[in-house]
Short mmCIF file of C-alpha atoms (C1' of nucleotides) and ligand atoms in Angstrom, two decimals:
data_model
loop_
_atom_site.label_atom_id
_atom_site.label_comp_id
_atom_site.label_asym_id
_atom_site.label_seq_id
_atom_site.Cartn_x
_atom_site.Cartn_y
_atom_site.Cartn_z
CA UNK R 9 112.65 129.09 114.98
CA UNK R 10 112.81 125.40 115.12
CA UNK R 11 113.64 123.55 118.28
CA UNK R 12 116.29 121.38 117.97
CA UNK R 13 117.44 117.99 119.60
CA UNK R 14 119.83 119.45 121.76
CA UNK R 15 116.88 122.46 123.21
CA UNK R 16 114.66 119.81 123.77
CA UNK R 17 117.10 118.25 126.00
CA UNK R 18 117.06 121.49 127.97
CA UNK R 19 113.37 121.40 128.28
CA UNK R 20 113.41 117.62 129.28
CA UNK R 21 116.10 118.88 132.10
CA UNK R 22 114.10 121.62 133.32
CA UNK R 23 111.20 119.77 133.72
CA UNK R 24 112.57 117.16 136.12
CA UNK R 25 113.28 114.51 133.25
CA UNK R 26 116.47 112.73 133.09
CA UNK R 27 118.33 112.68 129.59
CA UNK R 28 119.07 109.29 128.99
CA UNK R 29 121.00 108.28 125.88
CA UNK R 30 118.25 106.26 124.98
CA UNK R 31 115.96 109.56 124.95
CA UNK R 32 118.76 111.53 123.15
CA UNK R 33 118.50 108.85 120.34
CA UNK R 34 114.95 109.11 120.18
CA UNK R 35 115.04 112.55 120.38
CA UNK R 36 116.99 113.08 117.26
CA UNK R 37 115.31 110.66 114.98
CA UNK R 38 112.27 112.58 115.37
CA UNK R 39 113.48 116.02 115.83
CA UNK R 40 115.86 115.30 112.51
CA UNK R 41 112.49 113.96 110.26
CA UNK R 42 109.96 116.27 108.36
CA UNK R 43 107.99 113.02 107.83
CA UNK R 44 105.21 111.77 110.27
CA UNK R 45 106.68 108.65 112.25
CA UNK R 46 105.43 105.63 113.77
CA UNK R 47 106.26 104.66 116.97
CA UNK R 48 107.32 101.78 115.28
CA UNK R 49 109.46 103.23 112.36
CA UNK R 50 110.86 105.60 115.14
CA UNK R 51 112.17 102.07 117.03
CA UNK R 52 113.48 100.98 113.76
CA UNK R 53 115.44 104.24 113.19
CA UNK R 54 116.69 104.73 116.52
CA UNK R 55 117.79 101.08 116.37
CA UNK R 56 119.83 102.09 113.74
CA UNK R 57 121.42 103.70 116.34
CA UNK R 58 121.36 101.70 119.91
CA UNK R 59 120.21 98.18 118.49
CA UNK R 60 119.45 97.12 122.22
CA UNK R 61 116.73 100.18 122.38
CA UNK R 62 113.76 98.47 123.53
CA UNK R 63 110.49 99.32 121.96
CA UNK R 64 108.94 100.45 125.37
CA UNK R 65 111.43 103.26 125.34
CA UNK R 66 110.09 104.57 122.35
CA UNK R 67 106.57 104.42 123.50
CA UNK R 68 107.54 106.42 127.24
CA UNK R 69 109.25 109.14 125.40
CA UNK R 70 107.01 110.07 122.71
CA UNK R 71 104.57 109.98 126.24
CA UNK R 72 106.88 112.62 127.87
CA UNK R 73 107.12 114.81 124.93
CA UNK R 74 103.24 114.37 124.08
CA UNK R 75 103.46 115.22 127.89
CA UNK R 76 105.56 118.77 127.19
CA UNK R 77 103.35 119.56 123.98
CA UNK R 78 106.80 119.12 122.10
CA UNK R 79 105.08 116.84 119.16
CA UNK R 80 102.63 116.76 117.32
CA UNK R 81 100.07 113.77 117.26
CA UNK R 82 98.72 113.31 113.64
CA UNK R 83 96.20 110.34 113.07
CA UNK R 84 96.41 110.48 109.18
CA UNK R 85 94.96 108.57 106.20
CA UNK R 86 94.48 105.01 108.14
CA UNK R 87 96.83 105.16 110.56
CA UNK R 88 96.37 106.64 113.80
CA UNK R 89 99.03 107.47 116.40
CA UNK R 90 101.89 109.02 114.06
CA UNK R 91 104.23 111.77 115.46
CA UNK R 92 106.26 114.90 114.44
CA UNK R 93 108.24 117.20 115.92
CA UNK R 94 106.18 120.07 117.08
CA UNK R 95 107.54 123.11 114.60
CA UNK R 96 104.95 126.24 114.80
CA UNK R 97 104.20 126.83 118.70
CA UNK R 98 100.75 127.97 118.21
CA UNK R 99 97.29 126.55 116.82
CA UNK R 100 98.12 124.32 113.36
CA UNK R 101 97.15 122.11 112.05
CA UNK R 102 98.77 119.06 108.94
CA UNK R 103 98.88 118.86 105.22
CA UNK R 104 100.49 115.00 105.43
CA UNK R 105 101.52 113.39 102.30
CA UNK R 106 99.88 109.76 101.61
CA UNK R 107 102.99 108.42 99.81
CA UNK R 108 105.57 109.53 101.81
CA UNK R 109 104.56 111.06 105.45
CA UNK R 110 105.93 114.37 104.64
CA UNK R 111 103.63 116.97 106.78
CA UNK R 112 103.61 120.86 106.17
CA UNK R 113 102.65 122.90 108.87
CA UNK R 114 99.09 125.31 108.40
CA UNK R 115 98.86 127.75 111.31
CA UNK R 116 95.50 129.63 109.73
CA UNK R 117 92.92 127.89 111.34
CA UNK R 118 89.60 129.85 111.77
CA UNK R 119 87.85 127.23 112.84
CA UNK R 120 87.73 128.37 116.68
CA UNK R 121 85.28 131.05 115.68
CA UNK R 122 82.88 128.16 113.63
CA UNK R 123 83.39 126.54 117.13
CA UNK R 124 81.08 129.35 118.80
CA UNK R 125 78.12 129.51 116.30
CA UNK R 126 78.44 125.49 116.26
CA UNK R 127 78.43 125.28 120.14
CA UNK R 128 74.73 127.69 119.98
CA UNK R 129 73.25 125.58 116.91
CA UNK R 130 74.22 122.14 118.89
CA UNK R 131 74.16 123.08 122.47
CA UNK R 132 77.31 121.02 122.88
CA UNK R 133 80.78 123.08 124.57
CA UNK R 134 82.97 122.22 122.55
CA UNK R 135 86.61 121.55 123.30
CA UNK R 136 88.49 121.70 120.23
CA UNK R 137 89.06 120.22 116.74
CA UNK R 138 90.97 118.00 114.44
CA UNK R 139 91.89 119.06 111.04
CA UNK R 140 94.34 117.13 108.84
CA UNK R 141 94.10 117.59 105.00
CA UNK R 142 95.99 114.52 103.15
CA UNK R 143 96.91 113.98 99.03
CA UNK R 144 100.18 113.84 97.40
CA UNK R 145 103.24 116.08 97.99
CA UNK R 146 105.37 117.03 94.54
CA UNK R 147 107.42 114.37 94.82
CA UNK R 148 105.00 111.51 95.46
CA UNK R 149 102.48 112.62 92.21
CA UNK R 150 106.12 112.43 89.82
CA UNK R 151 106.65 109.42 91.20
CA UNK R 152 103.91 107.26 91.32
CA UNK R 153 103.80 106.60 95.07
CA UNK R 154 101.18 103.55 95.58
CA UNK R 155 103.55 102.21 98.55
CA UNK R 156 101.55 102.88 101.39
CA UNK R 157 98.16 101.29 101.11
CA UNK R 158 95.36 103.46 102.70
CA UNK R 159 92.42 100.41 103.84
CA UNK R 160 89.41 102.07 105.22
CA UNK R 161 88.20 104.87 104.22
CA UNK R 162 87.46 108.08 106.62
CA UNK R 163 84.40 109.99 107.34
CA UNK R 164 84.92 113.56 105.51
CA UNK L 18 65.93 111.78 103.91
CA UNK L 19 67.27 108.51 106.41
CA UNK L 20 68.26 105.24 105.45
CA UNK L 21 66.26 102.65 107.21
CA UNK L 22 68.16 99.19 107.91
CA UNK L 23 65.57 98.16 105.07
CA UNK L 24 66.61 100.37 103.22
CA UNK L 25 70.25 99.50 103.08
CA UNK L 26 69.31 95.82 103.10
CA UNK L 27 68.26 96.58 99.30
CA UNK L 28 71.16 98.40 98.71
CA UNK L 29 73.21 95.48 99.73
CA UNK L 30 71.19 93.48 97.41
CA UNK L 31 71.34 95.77 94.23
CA UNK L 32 75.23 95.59 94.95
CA UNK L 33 75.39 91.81 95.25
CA UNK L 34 75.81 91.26 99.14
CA UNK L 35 73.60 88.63 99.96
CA UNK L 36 71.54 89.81 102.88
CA UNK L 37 72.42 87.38 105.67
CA UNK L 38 70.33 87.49 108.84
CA UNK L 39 73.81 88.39 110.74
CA UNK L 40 74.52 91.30 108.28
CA UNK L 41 70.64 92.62 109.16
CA UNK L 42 71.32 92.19 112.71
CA UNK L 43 74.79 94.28 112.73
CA UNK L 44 72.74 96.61 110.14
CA UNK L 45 69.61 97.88 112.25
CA UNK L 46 72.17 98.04 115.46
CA UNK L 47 74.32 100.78 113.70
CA UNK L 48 71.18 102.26 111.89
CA UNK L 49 69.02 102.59 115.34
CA UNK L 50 71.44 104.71 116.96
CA UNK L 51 72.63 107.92 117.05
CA UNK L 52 75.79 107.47 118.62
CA UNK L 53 79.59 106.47 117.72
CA UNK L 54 80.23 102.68 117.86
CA UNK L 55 83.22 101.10 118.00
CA UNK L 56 83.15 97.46 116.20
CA UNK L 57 83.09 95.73 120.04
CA UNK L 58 80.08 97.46 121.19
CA UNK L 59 78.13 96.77 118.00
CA UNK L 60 79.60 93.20 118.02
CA UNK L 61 77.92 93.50 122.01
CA UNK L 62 74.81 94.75 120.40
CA UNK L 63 74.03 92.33 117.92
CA UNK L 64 75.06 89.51 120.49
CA UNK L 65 72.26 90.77 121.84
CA UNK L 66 70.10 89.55 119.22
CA UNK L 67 72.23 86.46 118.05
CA UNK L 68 74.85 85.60 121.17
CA UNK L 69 76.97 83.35 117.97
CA UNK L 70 77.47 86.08 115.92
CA UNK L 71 81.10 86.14 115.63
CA UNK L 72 83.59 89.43 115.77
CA UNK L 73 84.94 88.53 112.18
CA UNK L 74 81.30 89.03 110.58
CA UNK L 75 81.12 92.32 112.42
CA UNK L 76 84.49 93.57 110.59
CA UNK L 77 83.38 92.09 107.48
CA UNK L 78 80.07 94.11 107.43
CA UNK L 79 81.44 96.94 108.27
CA UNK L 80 83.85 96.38 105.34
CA UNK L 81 81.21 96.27 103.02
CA UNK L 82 79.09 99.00 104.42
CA UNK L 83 82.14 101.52 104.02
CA UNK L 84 82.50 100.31 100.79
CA UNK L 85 79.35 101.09 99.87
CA UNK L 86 79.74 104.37 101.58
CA UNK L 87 76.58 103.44 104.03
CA UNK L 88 78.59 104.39 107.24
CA UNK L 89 81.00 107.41 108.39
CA UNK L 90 84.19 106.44 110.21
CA UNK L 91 84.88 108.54 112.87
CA UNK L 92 88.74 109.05 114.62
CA UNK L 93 87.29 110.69 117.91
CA UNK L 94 89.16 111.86 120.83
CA UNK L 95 91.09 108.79 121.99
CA UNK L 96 89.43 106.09 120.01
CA UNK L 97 89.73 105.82 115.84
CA UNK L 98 87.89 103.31 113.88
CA UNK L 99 84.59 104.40 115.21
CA UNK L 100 81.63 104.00 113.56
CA UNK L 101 77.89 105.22 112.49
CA UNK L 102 75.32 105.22 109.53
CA UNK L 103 75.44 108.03 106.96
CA UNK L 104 72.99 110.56 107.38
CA UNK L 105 73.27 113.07 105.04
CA UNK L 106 74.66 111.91 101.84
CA UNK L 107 76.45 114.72 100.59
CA UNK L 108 79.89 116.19 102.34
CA UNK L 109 79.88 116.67 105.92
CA UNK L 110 81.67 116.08 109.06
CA UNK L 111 80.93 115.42 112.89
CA UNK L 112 80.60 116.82 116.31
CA UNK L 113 81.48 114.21 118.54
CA UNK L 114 80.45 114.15 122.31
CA UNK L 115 83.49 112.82 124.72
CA UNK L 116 81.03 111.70 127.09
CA UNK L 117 78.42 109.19 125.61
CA UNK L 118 79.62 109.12 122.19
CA UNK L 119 76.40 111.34 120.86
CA UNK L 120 77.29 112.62 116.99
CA UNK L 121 75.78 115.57 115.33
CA UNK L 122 76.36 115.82 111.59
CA UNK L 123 77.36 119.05 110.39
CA UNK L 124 76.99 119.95 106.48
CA UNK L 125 78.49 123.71 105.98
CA UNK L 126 81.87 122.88 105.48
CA UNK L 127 83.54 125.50 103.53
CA UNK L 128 87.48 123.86 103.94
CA UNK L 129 86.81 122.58 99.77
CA UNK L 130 87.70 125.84 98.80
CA UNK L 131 90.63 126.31 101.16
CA UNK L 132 92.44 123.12 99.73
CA UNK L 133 92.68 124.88 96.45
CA UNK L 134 94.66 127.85 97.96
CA UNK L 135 96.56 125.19 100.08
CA UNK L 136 97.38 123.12 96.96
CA UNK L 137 98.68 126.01 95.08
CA UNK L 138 101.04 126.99 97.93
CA UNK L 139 102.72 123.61 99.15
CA UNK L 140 102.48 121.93 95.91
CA UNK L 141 100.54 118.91 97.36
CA UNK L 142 97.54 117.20 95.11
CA UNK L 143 95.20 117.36 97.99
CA UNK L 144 93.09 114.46 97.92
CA UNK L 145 90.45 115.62 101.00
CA UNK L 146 90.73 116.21 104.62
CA UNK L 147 89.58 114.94 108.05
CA UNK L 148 87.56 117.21 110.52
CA UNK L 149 86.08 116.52 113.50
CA UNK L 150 84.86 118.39 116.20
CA UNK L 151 84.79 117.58 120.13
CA UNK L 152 83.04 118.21 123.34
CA UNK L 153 80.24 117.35 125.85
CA UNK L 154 76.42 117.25 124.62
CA UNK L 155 74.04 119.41 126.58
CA UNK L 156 73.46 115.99 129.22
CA UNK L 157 77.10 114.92 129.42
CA UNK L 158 77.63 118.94 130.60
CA UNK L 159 74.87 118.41 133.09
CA UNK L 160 75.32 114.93 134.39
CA UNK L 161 79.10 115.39 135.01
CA UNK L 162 79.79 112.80 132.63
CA UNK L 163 80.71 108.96 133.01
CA UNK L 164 83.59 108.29 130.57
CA UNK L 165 82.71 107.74 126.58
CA UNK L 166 80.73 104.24 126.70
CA UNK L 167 83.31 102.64 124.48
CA UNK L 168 84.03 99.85 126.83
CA UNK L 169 86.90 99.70 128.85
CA UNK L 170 88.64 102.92 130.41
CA UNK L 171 89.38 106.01 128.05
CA UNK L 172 90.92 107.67 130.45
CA UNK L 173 95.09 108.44 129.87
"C1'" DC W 24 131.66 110.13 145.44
"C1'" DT W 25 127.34 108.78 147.25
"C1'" DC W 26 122.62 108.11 147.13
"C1'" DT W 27 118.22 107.50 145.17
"C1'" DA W 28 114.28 108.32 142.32
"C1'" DA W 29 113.95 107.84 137.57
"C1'" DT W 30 114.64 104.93 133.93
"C1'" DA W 31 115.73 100.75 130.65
"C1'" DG W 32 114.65 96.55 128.87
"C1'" DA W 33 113.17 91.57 129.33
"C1'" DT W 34 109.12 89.24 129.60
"C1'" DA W 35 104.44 88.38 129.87
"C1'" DC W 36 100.04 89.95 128.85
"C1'" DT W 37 96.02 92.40 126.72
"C1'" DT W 38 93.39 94.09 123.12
"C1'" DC W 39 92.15 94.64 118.55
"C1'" DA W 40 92.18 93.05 113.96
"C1'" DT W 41 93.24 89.78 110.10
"C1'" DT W 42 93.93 85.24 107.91
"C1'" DT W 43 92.66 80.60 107.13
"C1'" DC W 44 89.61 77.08 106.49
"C1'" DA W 45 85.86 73.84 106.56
"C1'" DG W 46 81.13 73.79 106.83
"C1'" DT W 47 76.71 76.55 105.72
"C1'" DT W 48 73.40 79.35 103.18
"C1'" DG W 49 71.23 83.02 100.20
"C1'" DT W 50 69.77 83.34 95.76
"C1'" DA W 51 69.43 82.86 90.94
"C1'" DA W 52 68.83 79.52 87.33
"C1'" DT W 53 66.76 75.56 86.13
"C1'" DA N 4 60.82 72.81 94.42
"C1'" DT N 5 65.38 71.40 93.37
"C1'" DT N 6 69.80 72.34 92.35
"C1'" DA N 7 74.35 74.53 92.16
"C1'" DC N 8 77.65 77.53 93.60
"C1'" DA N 9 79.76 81.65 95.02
"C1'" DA N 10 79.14 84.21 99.01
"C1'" DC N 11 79.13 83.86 103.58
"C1'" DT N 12 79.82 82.29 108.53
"C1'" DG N 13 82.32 81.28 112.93
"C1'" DA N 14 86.17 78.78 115.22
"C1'" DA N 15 90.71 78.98 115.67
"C1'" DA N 16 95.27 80.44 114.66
"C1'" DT N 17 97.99 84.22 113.82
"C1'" DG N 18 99.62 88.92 113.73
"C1'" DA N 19 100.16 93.73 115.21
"C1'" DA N 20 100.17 97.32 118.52
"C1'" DG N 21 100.37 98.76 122.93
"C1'" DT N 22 100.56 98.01 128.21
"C1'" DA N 23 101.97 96.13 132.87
"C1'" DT N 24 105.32 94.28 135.92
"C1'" DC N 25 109.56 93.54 137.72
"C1'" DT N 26 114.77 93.76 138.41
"C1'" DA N 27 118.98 95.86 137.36
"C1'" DT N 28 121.00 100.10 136.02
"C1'" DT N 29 121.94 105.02 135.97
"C1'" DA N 30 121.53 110.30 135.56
"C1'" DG N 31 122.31 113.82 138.15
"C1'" DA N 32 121.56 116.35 142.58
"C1'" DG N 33 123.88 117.06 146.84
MN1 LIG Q 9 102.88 120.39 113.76
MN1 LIG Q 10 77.76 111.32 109.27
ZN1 LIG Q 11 105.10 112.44 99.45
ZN1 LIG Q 12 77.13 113.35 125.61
#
DNA sequence: CTCTAATAGATACTTCATTTCAGTTGTAAT
DNA sequence: ATTACAACTGAAATGAAGTATCTATTAGAG
């Protein structure tokens, strides 16, 4: 079951948020996108739509729906501080494709129980994780992405 | 085995870097200590040692120690483009304390083996992945932590 | 319809990082 | 030691990303 633009409205409602159109926009572009989004390609699309939609919009929304769990906050190959629609409700984690942005969901995480022998070996309580796996999706291997240029490398 | 700053220093050398006494200073700050840095507090570090030494030479050294695979970046809660020295050489990943910034390496990671089952089912050429683990060290649980030491507020 | 707290966007500002460039220096070859 | 030069440095300008502030506007409850 995949939430939809027009549910998340609901929720925004029913938590004491007003639904601007400005929010609706924003709302769409990223509910309507498979592909990780930048806060600043997420401007550009919803400009597409409201050319007046200031960039500060973009950055309180995706803070009331990071707010409402309702996306997903991926920091990818070199750049940090994408977004996605949240799809699976539970634990997941992000296959994200390098050429494109495309992220698949992976809900079987069994890294919680790692988490408890780690937490004896270290004597640290732990709070969580971060998992992302990155490469090429189907398309972007055929295709011969090299259009988005990864600088830095990360620690693996 | 742990590389020593002198270590590294012939590293640079066998990989023609010239071995400038700014590059040693930024070197034996991120090799004498345990801990995440960000690029300002080892620029804050090494001013200690050299008050001219400018940002730019920091980001330039840590260019070429990534590069040269002599430092793991580190996303962290919060705050990407982290740094510290390499310990162990071979694969491994990082437990990360939210309070001071502490970093244990940890070398069992058995997720190699999962990206071949994950390539097979979402048709991605999986090129590596990105884990991290986060918490509070033994002291930070203790001493009710002050906020991660990575200047300026964390807190969101 | 009325009222008001929530919101939008213009503008200014901050922080982090990169580019440019002219002067300096490590180092290898003489 | 002297030389020669590419590598390197730091100041300054520039760029990119995000935040803070303030005034006018508005969604939506009553
Ligand atoms: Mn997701
Ligand atoms: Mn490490
Ligand atoms: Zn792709
Ligand atoms: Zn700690």
């Amino acid at each position: 079951m995949r939430l939809t633009a027009n549910r998340i409205a609901g929720i925004l409602r029913e938590n004491g948020y007003k639904l601007t159109p400005q929010r609706h926009i924003v709302l769409k572009v990223i509910a309507s996108s498979n592909d990780l989004l930048t806060p600043d390609s997420i401007l550009e699309k919803s400009r597409q739509e409201d050319p007046s939609l200031g960039r500060v919009t973009v950055y309180r929304t995706l803070e009331v729906l990071n707010k409402l769990s309702l996306v997903c906050k991926v920091h990818s190959e070199g750049r940090c501080g994408s977004y996605m629609m949240k799809r699976p409700t539970e634990h997941h984690h992000h296959l994200v494709c390098s050429g494109c942005g495309k992220a698949v969901d992976i809900t079987n995480c069994s890294l919680i129980d790692i988490e408890k022998k780690l937490s004896q070996e270290s004597g640290f309580e732990i709070k969580g994780h971060l998992l992302e796996f990155y490469g090429l999706c189907h398309d972007c291997v055929e295709n011969t992405p090299t259009i988005h240029s990864n600088k830095g490398g990360t620690s693996r």
